[in-house]
Short mmCIF file of C-alpha atoms in Angstrom, two decimals:
data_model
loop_
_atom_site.label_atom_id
_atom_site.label_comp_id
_atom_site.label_asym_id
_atom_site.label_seq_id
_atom_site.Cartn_x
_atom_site.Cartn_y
_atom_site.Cartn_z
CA UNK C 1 109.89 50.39 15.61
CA UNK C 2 107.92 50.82 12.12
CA UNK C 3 108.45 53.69 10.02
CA UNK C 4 105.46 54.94 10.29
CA UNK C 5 105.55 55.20 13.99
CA UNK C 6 109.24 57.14 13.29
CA UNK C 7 107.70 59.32 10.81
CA UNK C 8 104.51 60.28 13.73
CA UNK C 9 107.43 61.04 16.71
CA UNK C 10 109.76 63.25 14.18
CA UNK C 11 106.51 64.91 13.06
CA UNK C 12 105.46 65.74 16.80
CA UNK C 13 109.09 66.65 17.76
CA UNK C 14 109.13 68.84 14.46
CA UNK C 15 106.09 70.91 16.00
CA UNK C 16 107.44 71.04 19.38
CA UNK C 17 110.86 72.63 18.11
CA UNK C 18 109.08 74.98 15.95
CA UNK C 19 106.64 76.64 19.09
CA UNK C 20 109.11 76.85 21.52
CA UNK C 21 111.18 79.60 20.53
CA UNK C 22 107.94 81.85 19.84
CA UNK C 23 106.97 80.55 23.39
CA UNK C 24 110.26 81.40 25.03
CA UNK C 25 111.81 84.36 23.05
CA UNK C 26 110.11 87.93 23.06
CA UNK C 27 111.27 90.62 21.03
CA UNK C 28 111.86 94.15 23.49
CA UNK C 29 109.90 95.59 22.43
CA UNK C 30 107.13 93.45 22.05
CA UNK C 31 107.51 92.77 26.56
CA UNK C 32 107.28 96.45 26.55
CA UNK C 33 103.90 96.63 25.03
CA UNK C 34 102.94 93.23 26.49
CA UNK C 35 99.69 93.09 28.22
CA UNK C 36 100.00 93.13 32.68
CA UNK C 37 98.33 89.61 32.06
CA UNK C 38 100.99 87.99 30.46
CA UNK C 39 103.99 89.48 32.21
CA UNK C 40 103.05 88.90 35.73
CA UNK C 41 105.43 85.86 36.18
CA UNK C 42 108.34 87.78 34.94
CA UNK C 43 109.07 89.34 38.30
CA UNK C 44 109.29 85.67 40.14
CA UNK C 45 111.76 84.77 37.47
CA UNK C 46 114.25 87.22 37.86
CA UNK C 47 113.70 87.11 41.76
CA UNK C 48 114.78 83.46 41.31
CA UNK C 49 117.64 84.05 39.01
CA UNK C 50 119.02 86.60 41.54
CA UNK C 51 119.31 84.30 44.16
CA UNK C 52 123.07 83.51 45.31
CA UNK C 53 124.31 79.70 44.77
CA UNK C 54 124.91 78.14 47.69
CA UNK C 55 128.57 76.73 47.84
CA UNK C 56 130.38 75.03 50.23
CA UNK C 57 131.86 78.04 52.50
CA UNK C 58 128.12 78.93 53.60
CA UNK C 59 128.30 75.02 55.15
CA UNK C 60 132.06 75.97 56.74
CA UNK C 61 130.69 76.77 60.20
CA UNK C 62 128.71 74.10 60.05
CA UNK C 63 131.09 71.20 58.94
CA UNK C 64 133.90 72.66 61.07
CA UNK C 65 131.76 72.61 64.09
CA UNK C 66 131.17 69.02 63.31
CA UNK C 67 134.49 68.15 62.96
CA UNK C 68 135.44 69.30 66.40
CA UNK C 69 137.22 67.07 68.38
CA UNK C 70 135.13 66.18 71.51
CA UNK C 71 137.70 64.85 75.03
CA UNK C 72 135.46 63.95 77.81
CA UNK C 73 134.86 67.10 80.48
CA UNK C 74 133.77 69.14 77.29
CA UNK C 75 130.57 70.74 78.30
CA UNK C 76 128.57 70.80 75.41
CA UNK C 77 124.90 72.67 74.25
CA UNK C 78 122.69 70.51 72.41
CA UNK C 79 119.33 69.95 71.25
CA UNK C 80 116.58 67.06 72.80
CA UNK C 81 115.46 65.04 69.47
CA UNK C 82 114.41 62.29 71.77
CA UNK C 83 112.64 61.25 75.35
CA UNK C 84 111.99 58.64 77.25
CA UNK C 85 111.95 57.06 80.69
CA UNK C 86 115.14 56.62 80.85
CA UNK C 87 117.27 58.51 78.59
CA UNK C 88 117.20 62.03 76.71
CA UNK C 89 118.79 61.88 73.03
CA UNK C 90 120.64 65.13 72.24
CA UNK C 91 121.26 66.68 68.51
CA UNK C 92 125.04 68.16 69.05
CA UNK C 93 125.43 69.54 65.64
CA UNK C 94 128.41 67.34 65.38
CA UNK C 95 128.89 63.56 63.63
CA UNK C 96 126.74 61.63 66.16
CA UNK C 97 124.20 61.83 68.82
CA UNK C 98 124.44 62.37 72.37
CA UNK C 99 122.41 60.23 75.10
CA UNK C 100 122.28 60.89 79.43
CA UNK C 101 120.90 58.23 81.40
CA UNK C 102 118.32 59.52 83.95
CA UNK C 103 121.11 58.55 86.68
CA UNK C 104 123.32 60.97 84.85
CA UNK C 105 120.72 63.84 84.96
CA UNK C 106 120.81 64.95 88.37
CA UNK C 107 121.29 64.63 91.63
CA UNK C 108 117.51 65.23 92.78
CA UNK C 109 115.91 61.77 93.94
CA UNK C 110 112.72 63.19 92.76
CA UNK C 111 113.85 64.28 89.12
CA UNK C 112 112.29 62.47 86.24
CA UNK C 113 112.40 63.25 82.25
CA UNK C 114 108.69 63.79 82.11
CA UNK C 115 109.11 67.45 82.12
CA UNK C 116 111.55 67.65 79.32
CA UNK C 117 110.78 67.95 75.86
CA UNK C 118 111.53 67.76 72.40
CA UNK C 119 113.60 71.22 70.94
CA UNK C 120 114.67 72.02 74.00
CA UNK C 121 118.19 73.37 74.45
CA UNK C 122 120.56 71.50 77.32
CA UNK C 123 123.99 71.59 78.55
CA UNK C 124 125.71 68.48 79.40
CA UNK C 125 129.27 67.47 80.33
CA UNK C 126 131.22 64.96 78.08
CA UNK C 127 131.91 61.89 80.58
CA UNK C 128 132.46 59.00 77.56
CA UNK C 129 133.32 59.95 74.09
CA UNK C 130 131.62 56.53 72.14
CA UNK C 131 129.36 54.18 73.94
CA UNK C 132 128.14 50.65 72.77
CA UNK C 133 126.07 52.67 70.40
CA UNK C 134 128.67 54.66 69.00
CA UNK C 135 126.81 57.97 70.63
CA UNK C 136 128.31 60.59 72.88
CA UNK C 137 127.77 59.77 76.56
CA UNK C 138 126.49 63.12 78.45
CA UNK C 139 126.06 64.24 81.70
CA UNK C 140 123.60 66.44 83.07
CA UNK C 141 124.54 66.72 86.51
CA UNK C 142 128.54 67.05 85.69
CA UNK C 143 127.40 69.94 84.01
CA UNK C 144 125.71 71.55 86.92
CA UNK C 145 128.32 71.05 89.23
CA UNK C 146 130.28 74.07 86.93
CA UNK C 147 127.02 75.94 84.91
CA UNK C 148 124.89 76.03 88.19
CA UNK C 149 127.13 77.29 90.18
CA UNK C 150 127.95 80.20 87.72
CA UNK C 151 123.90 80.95 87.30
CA UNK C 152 123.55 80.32 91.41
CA UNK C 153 126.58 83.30 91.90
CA UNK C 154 123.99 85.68 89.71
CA UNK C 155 120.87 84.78 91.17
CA UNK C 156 122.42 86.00 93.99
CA UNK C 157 123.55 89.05 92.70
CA UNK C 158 120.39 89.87 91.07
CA UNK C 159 118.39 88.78 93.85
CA UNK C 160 116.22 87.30 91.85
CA UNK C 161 113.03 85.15 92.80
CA UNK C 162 112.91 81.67 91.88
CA UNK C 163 110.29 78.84 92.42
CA UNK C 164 111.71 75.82 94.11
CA UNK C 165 109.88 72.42 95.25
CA UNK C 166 110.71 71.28 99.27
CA UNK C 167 112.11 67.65 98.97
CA UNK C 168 112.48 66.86 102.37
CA UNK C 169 112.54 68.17 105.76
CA UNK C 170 115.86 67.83 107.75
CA UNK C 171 117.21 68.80 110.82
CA UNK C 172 117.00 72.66 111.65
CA UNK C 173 115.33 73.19 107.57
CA UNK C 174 114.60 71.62 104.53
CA UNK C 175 116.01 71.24 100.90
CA UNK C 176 115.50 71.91 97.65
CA UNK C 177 117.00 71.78 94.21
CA UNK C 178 117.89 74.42 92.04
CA UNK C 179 119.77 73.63 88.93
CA UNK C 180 120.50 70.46 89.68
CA UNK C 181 122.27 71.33 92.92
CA UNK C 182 121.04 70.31 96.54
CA UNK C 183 120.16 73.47 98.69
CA UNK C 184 118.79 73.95 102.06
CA UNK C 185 116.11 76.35 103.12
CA UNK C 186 116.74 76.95 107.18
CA UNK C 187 113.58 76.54 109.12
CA UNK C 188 113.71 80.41 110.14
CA UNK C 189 113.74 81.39 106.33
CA UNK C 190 110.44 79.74 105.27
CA UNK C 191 107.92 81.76 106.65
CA UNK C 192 107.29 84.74 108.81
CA UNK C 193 106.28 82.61 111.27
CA UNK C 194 107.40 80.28 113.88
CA UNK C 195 107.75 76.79 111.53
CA UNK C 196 106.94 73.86 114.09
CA UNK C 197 106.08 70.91 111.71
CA UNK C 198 108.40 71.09 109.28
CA UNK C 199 107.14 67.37 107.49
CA UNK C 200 104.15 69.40 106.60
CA UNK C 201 106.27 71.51 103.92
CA UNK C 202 107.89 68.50 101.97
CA UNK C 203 105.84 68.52 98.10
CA UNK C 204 105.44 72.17 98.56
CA UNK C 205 106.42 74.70 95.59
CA UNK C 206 107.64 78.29 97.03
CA UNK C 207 109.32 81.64 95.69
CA UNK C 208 112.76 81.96 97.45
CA UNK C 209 115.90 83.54 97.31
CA UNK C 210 119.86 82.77 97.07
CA UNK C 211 121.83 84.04 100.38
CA UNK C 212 124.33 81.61 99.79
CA UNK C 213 126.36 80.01 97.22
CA UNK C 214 129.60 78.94 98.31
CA UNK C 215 131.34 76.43 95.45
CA UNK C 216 134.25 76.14 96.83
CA UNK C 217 132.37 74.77 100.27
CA UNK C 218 129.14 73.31 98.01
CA UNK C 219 126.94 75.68 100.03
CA UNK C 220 123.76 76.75 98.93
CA UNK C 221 121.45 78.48 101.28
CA UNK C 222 117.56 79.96 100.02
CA UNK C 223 115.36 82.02 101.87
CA UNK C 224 111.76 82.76 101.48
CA UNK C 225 111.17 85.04 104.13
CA UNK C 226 112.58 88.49 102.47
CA UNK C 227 110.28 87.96 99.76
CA UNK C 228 107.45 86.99 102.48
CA UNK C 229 108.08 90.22 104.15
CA UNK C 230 108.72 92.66 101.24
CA UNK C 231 105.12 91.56 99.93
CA UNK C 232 103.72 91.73 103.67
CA UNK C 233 105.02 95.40 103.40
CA UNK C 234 103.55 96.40 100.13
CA UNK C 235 100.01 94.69 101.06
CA UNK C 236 100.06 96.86 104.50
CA UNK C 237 100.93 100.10 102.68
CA UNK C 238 98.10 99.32 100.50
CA UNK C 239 95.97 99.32 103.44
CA UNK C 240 97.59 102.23 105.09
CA UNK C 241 96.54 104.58 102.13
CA UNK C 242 92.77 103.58 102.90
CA UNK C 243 93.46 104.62 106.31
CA UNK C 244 90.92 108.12 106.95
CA UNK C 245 92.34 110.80 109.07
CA UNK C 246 90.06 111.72 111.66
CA UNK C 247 88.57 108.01 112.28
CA UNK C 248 87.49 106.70 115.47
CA UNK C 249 88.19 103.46 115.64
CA UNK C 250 88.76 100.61 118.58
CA UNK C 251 92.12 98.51 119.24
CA UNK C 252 94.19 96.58 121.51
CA UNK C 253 97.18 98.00 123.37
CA UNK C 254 100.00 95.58 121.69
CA UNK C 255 103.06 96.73 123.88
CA UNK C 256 103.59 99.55 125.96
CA UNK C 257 107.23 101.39 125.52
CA UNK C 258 108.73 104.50 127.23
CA UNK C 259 107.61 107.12 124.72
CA UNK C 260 103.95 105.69 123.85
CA UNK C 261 101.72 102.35 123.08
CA UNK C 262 101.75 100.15 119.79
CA UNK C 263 98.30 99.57 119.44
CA UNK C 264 97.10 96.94 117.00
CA UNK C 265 94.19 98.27 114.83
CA UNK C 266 92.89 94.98 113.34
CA UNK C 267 93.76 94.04 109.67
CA UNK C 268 97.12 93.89 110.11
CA UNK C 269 97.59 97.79 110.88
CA UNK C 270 99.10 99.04 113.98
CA UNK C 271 99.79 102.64 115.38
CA UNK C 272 101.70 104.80 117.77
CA UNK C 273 99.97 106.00 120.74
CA UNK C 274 102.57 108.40 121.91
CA UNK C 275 102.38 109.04 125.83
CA UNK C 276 101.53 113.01 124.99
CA UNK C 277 98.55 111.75 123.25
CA UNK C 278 97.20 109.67 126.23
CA UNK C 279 96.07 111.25 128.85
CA UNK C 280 95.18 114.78 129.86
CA UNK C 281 96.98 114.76 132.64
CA UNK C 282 101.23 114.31 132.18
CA UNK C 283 102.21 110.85 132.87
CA UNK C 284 105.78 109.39 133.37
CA UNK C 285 105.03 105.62 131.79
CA UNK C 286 102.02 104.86 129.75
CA UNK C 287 101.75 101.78 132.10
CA UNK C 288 100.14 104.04 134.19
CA UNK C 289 97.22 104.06 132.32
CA UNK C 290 97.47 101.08 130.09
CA UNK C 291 97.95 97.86 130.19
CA UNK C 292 98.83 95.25 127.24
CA UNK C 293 95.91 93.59 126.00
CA UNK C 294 93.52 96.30 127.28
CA UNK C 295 90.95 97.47 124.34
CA UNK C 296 91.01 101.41 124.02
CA UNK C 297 89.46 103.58 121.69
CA UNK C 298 91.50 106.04 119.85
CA UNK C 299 91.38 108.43 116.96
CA UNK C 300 93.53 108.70 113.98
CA UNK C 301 95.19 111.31 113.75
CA UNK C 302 97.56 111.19 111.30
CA UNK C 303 99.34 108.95 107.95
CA UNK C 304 103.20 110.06 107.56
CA UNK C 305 105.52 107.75 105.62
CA UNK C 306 103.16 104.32 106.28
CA UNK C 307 102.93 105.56 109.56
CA UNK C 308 100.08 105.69 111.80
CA UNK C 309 99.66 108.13 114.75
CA UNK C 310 96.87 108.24 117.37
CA UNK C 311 95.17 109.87 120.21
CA UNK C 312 93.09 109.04 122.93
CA UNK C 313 93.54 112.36 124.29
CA UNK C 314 91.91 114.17 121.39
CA UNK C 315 88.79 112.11 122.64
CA UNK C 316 88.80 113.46 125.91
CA UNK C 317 89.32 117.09 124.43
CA UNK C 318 85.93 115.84 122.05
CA UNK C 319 84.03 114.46 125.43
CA UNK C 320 85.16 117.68 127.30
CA UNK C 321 83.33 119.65 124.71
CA UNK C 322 80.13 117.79 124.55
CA UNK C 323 80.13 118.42 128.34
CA UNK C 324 79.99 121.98 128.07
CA UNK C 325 77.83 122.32 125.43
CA UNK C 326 74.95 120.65 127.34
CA UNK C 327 75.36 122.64 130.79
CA UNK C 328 72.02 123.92 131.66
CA UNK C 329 71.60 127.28 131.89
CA UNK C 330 68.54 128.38 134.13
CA UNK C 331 66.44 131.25 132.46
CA UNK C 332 66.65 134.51 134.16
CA UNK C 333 63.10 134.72 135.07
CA UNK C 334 63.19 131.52 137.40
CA UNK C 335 66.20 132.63 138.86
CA UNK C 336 65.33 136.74 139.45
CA UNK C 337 61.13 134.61 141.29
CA UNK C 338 63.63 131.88 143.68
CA UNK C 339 64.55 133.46 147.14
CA UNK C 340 66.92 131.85 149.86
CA UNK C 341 64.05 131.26 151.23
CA UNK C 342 62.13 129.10 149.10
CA UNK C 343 65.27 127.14 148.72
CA UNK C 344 65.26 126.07 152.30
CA UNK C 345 61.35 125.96 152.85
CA UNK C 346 61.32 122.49 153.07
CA UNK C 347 64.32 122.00 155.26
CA UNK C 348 63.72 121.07 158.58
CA UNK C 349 65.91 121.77 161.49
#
């Protein structure tokens, strides 16, 4: 390099030196009568130089947990970093990857990996500690066979509501998965109603409940029809509390029992037609006025508790009324001018 090229970079580097410490160093109490403008990045500064070094105990957990040794029948949580047709790729925190085939996944025929995705947390069962690949082989369904029982035994307890999808229809029922873990669904339990075609269910997605879960036996046993009826219950008091007092309405006598008649009300409503509230007259059996099936008006006469009482007698007592109030009364006049024997005038003998 020529010296006059030397003499231009010690002249530059000269300068540099020379502003830097006016630049960098400020007297006290110059900062204290420092303009806002010019001390506004002083805050970020001393916010950075506060912040703790990281060192190697804040990684301890971490390494330590990667360090682990892993024996197959481990169950272990991970994280999905990968998906495909075949195969999920879990992120075990540890020094390599795990993998579960789709045949490893679960027992459900119908299961596929489309639904999973990407940062979602799993549970798998060590069933091969290195594979070709050098990765952890997992298993999904192992895993169920201990974890789904143990959140099967508190669904139970809680009796909480969970959506299942009808695989099949077998004999007496069908099944369904939950967790990973065949159940059946008895044909009683899926409706309210009589189930004849039982085909016509398989594909369909329900709210049902656990009534069984037997491990030991590998017993699992939903039911849809509490929930069914519990809902059928709140809808009808619903309906109940639009019921007016006083209404006259028209129903069908439902069945007849010793101490009244059920009569259905349309809309799902029913009442009680006790056998004082019939009739008048005092009858032993409300057969002996009604018959099932027959229509009948009555009147509501009371809402207790969801329940709903009538009366066809308090019609009568209404009709009984009417009655009297329209007898004719013949004016005094007409009656004091009519003899005997105008009355019989026109009788001949």
């Amino acid at each position: 390099m020529c010296e006059e090229h030397l003499t231009t970079l010690e002249a530059v580097s000269e300068a540099a030196v020379a502003e830097a410490p006016e630049k960098a160093v400020v007297p006290a109490e110059a900062a204290d009568q420092a303009p806002a403008s010019e001390t506004t990045e002083q805050p970020v500064a001393e916010a950075a130089s506060e912040a703790p070094a990281e060192t190697m105990a804040d990684y301890e957990e971490a390494i330590t947990a990667s360090l682990k040794p892993i024996h197959e029948g481990d169950i272990l949580t991970g994280t999905v970093i990968g998906v495909s047709e075949d195969e999920l790729t879990v992120d075990l925190g540890i020094y390599t990857d795990g993998v579960i085939r789709l045949e490893d996944a679960s027992d459900d025929p119908d299961f596929t990996f489309r639904d999973m995705e990407v940062g979602q947390q799993i549970s798998a069962t060590v069933i091969r500690r290195d594979n070709a690949q050098g990765r952890i082989q997992l298993s999904m369904k192992a895993a169920a066979s201990v974890l789904g029982w143990e959140r099967l035994e508190q669904l139970l307890k809680d009796q909480s509501n969970i959506k299942v999808k009808i695989s099949e229809a077998v004999k007496s029922g069908v099944t369904a998965y939950v967790e990973g873990i065949r159940g059946f669904i008895p044909a009683s339990k899926l409706s309210l109603e009589y189930v004849e075609d039982l085909d016509a269910w398989t594909g369909r997605e329900i709210e049902v409940r656990v009534i069984t879960a037997d491990q030991a036996d590998g017993r699992l046993v939903l039911s849809a029809k509490e929930i069914l009826r519990e809902r059928e219950e709140e809808e009808r008091k619903a309906r109940i509390s639009n019921v007016e007092v006083g209404l006259v309405t028209e129903g069908t006598v439902e069945t007849l029992k010793p101490y009244g008649a059920f009569i259905n009300l349309g809309n799902g409503l029913s009442g009680l037609l006790h056998i004082s509230q019939i009739s008048q007259q005092r009858i032993k059996h409300p057969g002996a006025v009604l018959k099932e099936g027959q229509k009948v008006k009555v009147k509501i006469t009371a809402v207790n508790d969801g329940k709903i009482s009538l009366s066809m007698k308090a019609l009568e007592d209404v009709a009984a009324t009417e009655i009297e109030e329209e007898v004719f009364e013949m004016p005094e006049t007409e009656a004091a001018t009519t003899s005997l024997a105008s009355l019989f005038k026109n009788i001949k003998l």
